[in-house]
Amino acid sequence: MTLALEVKNVIKSFQSDSGEIRAVDDVSFAVEAGEFVALVGPSGSGKTTMLSILAALLSPTSGQILIDGVDLANMSEAERVALRREKIGFTFQSNNLIPYLTALENVQLMLRLNQRFDRAGAVRSAELLSRLGLGERLNNLPAQMSGGQQQRVAIARALIHNPTVVLADEPTASLDTERAFQVVQTFAALIHENNRAGIMVTHDLRMCQYVDRVLQMRDGKLVKIFTSREEILQLAKGE
Amino acid sequence: MNNLSLATYLSWQEVWRNRGRFFLVSLVIALITLLVLFIAALGEGLGNANSQYISRINADLLVYLEKSDFIIPSSRVERSTVRSIRRLDGVQDAGGISTSSVAILLPDDEVLKVSLIGVEPGKPGDPAVTEGRNLAGEQSKEAVIDLNVIQRSDVRVGDLITIRATQGTKDEFFTLRVVGSTEGQLYSFQPSIFVPYGTWDRVRAKSDAELDSPSSTVNVVAISLSDVSAAQTVSDALTARIDNVEVADLQTAVENVPGYSAQQSTVQTQAVFTLLIGVLVIGGFFQIQILQKVPQIGVLKAIGADNFTVGMAAVIQIIITTTLGVAIGSSLAFIFSLTFPPTVPIVFNGLNSAIAIAALLLIGPAGGLVSIFYAVRIEPLKALRLS
C-alpha cells in the first residue's frame, strides 16, 4: 500500500484572551491510498481544525503534512490553491454545490479548474453521476435536487479529478438516517474502488461502520485509533 | 488564459441561469443610460439653440467693444472700425454682425419669433446657403432663412414673408423675399433669418430715440484670417492698433453667449450626478449579490479556484450586465429621439453620446469595485464556517 497522507506532530494553536489554545495538539497519523478513515470526537475536539489543515485551508503552527510526499506546511498561498485543486477532493456539510451549475456542470467544474475538461472528461462525469444514481438528474440545478442527491453530486465532484486525498466534512449532517447511510456507503465504495485516501469528519458514530479506521480526537489530541472491524462496529453501534 | 475562460464560463452561466434578476438590473442601467444620454443631448440642444450660429460661423475671431465682457448684445462697434480691421496684416476679411429679434407672421394669426441677424453679404458672418442664393446688396429686401424656420412654418425659398418689429411704440410690418436657406443657424434659442445690414437697420426693433437716426454700429465684427495659426498675433495687433475693442476666439465667444455657460454647467452637473447614482445603484446591487454568494465563493476557493478567477468572474458579470443595460438604453434613446419635433432642444451629437456611453460603460466596473475586492478577500475557511 502507498502512503497518500502523512501527518507528523501537527500542532495548531490560537491566541485568545485567556491565553494560548491548542486546537490540535501534537497529532500524528497516516492514511494509505484506498483507505477510508473517520475522524470522530465531540464538539471542540479539534477534528474540524484538523480537517482544515489537511485541506490546506489552514496552516499548522508546527509539524508536517505530507500529501504524496510533499509537505504543505511550507507552501505559498498560490501553491496551496494549486494543491487543493489538483490533489484534494472536498465535500462540505452544506452549500456544497455552485447553485447556478447543473449537477453535471458542478462535477465538470473540477476538470475545468484543472484544465482537464475534454470530451472524455464530460463522459466520465456523466458516468460517475449515473453510478451514483443521478443519471436522470444530470441537468438539474442543485435547487431541484434533494439534500442526499446534492451530497452525491459533491462526492462525484470530489472524485472526478482523481485526487490523492478526499476530505468530507460532516457529509451526512443535513440528511435523514436512510440517506446518510446511502451517501457514506457510496462514498466508501468509491474511495476503495478508485484507490484514494478518504478522511471523513463526523459526529455520527453510526457512519463509522463503513470506514476502515476510526481516529478519535479529544481536546485537540488523537486519543484512540480503532483499527479492528469488531471495535469499529461496536463503536458504530454505540456499545 | 484558462483562468479567464473559466471566469467567463462561471460568470456567463450565473448570468444566464439568473437572467431575470440580471435583466432587471440591466433595465435599471438602461434607464440611467437613457437619462444620461438625454441630459447630454439636452445640453447639446440647448447649447446649439443658444449659440449654433456663432459656433458655426465662417470666421476665426470676433471683435467686441472693449469691456463688453464678450456679450454680443452689449457690444457696439463702429462700422468704420470694420474697414480699419480689414486693412490689418493677417486679416483676410471682416464683416459686421448685428442681432435683433422679430416675428414672422404666419397664416391663422400665428407668429414665429426669430433672431434677425444683419450681415454684410459675402463677408464673414454671412452664412453659406444650402438652397437658393446668397444675399446681395446692402439694402435689398431679401432674406436667407434657417432650415429651422422652414421646419416650423410653411415658408419656402422664393416666398415673401412679412415680419413684425416694434419701432418706437408702434408695430411696423415689412415684406422680404426669401432668396435662400441655410441650416444649423439657431441663435438666442430662436431660428435665424439673415438680412443685409442696411435692411436689418431698417426692419429691426427700435426704441423711440433710434427711429430717426440710422445706426452707425454693428454688435460684433467677424474676422477670417489669412493664417489661422497666427490668430494670437493678429488678436494682439488688433487690440494694440484699434481703440476700444477686445478680441475673442470662437470658443470664448460661444462660452460668453448669455446663459450658455450657466446652462451647460447645470446640465453637466445633472449628468455627473446621474452617473454617480448609476455607480451607487450598480455598486449596491453587486455588493448585495456578493454578500449572498459568500458560501458559494468559499466553495470555489476551497476547491482550488484562485483569486483571479473569482475576481474576474465578478468583473465579467458586471461588464455583461452593464453592456446589456447601456445597449438597451442607447437603443431606447435613439428610438425616442426620432419622435421629437424640431422645437424640442434635444440633439444627439455623436461625440457627446460616445463620451456618455463610454462613461456609462465605466460606471459598472467602478460601481462594482468594492464587491470585486470583497469577493477576492473572502476566506474559504470563514465562508464555509470551518473556523
mmCIF file of C-alpha atoms in Angstrom, chain A residues 48 52 57-58 81 84-85 92 95-96 98-101 105 110 112-113 115 141 157 169, chain B residues 2 6 9-10 13-14 17-18 295-296 299-306 380-381 384 386:
data_model
loop_
_atom_site.group_PDB
_atom_site.id
_atom_site.type_symbol
_atom_site.label_atom_id
_atom_site.label_comp_id
_atom_site.label_asym_id
_atom_site.label_seq_id
_atom_site.Cartn_x
_atom_site.Cartn_y
_atom_site.Cartn_z
ATOM 1 C CA THR A 48 -12.678 20.313 12.018
ATOM 2 C CA SER A 52 -8.987 22.423 7.577
ATOM 3 C CA LEU A 57 -7.081 25.918 4.171
ATOM 4 C CA LEU A 58 -5.248 26.488 7.442
ATOM 5 C CA VAL A 81 -4.503 26.795 -4.034
ATOM 6 C CA ARG A 84 -6.344 21.983 -3.295
ATOM 7 C CA ARG A 85 -7.256 21.977 -6.975
ATOM 8 C CA PHE A 92 -18.759 20.040 2.877
ATOM 9 C CA ASN A 95 -23.763 24.775 0.430
ATOM 10 C CA ASN A 96 -21.642 22.256 -1.382
ATOM 11 C CA ILE A 98 -22.441 26.019 -7.155
ATOM 12 C CA PRO A 99 -26.156 26.879 -7.381
ATOM 13 C CA TYR A 100 -26.157 28.098 -10.986
ATOM 14 C CA LEU A 101 -24.428 24.996 -12.369
ATOM 15 C CA GLU A 105 -21.527 21.050 -14.651
ATOM 16 C CA MET A 110 -13.187 20.283 -11.103
ATOM 17 C CA ARG A 112 -12.217 22.766 -15.838
ATOM 18 C CA LEU A 113 -10.304 24.072 -12.804
ATOM 19 C CA GLN A 115 -7.558 22.301 -17.289
ATOM 20 C CA LEU A 141 -29.755 22.549 -10.767
ATOM 21 C CA ARG A 157 -17.078 16.323 -7.815
ATOM 22 C CA ASP A 169 -16.718 17.440 6.483
ATOM 23 C CA ASN B 2 -7.507 29.242 -18.887
ATOM 24 C CA LEU B 6 -13.123 29.650 -16.621
ATOM 25 C CA TYR B 9 -17.756 30.390 -18.153
ATOM 26 C CA LEU B 10 -18.742 30.839 -14.492
ATOM 27 C CA GLN B 13 -23.586 30.539 -16.509
ATOM 28 C CA GLU B 14 -24.605 32.580 -13.482
ATOM 29 C CA ARG B 17 -29.340 30.895 -15.112
ATOM 30 C CA ASN B 18 -30.422 34.045 -13.216
ATOM 31 C CA PRO B 295 -20.533 30.465 0.905
ATOM 32 C CA GLN B 296 -20.535 29.765 -2.825
ATOM 33 C CA VAL B 299 -16.600 26.601 -2.010
ATOM 34 C CA LEU B 300 -14.992 27.821 -5.240
ATOM 35 C CA LYS B 301 -11.859 28.884 -3.384
ATOM 36 C CA ALA B 302 -11.777 25.750 -1.255
ATOM 37 C CA ILE B 303 -11.820 23.503 -4.312
ATOM 38 C CA GLY B 304 -8.982 25.431 -5.901
ATOM 39 C CA ALA B 305 -10.270 28.495 -7.757
ATOM 40 C CA ASP B 306 -7.729 31.300 -7.443
ATOM 41 C CA PRO B 380 -12.943 29.903 2.350
ATOM 42 C CA LEU B 381 -12.437 28.840 5.950
ATOM 43 C CA LEU B 384 -17.650 27.653 4.939
ATOM 44 C CA LEU B 386 -14.906 25.766 9.232
#
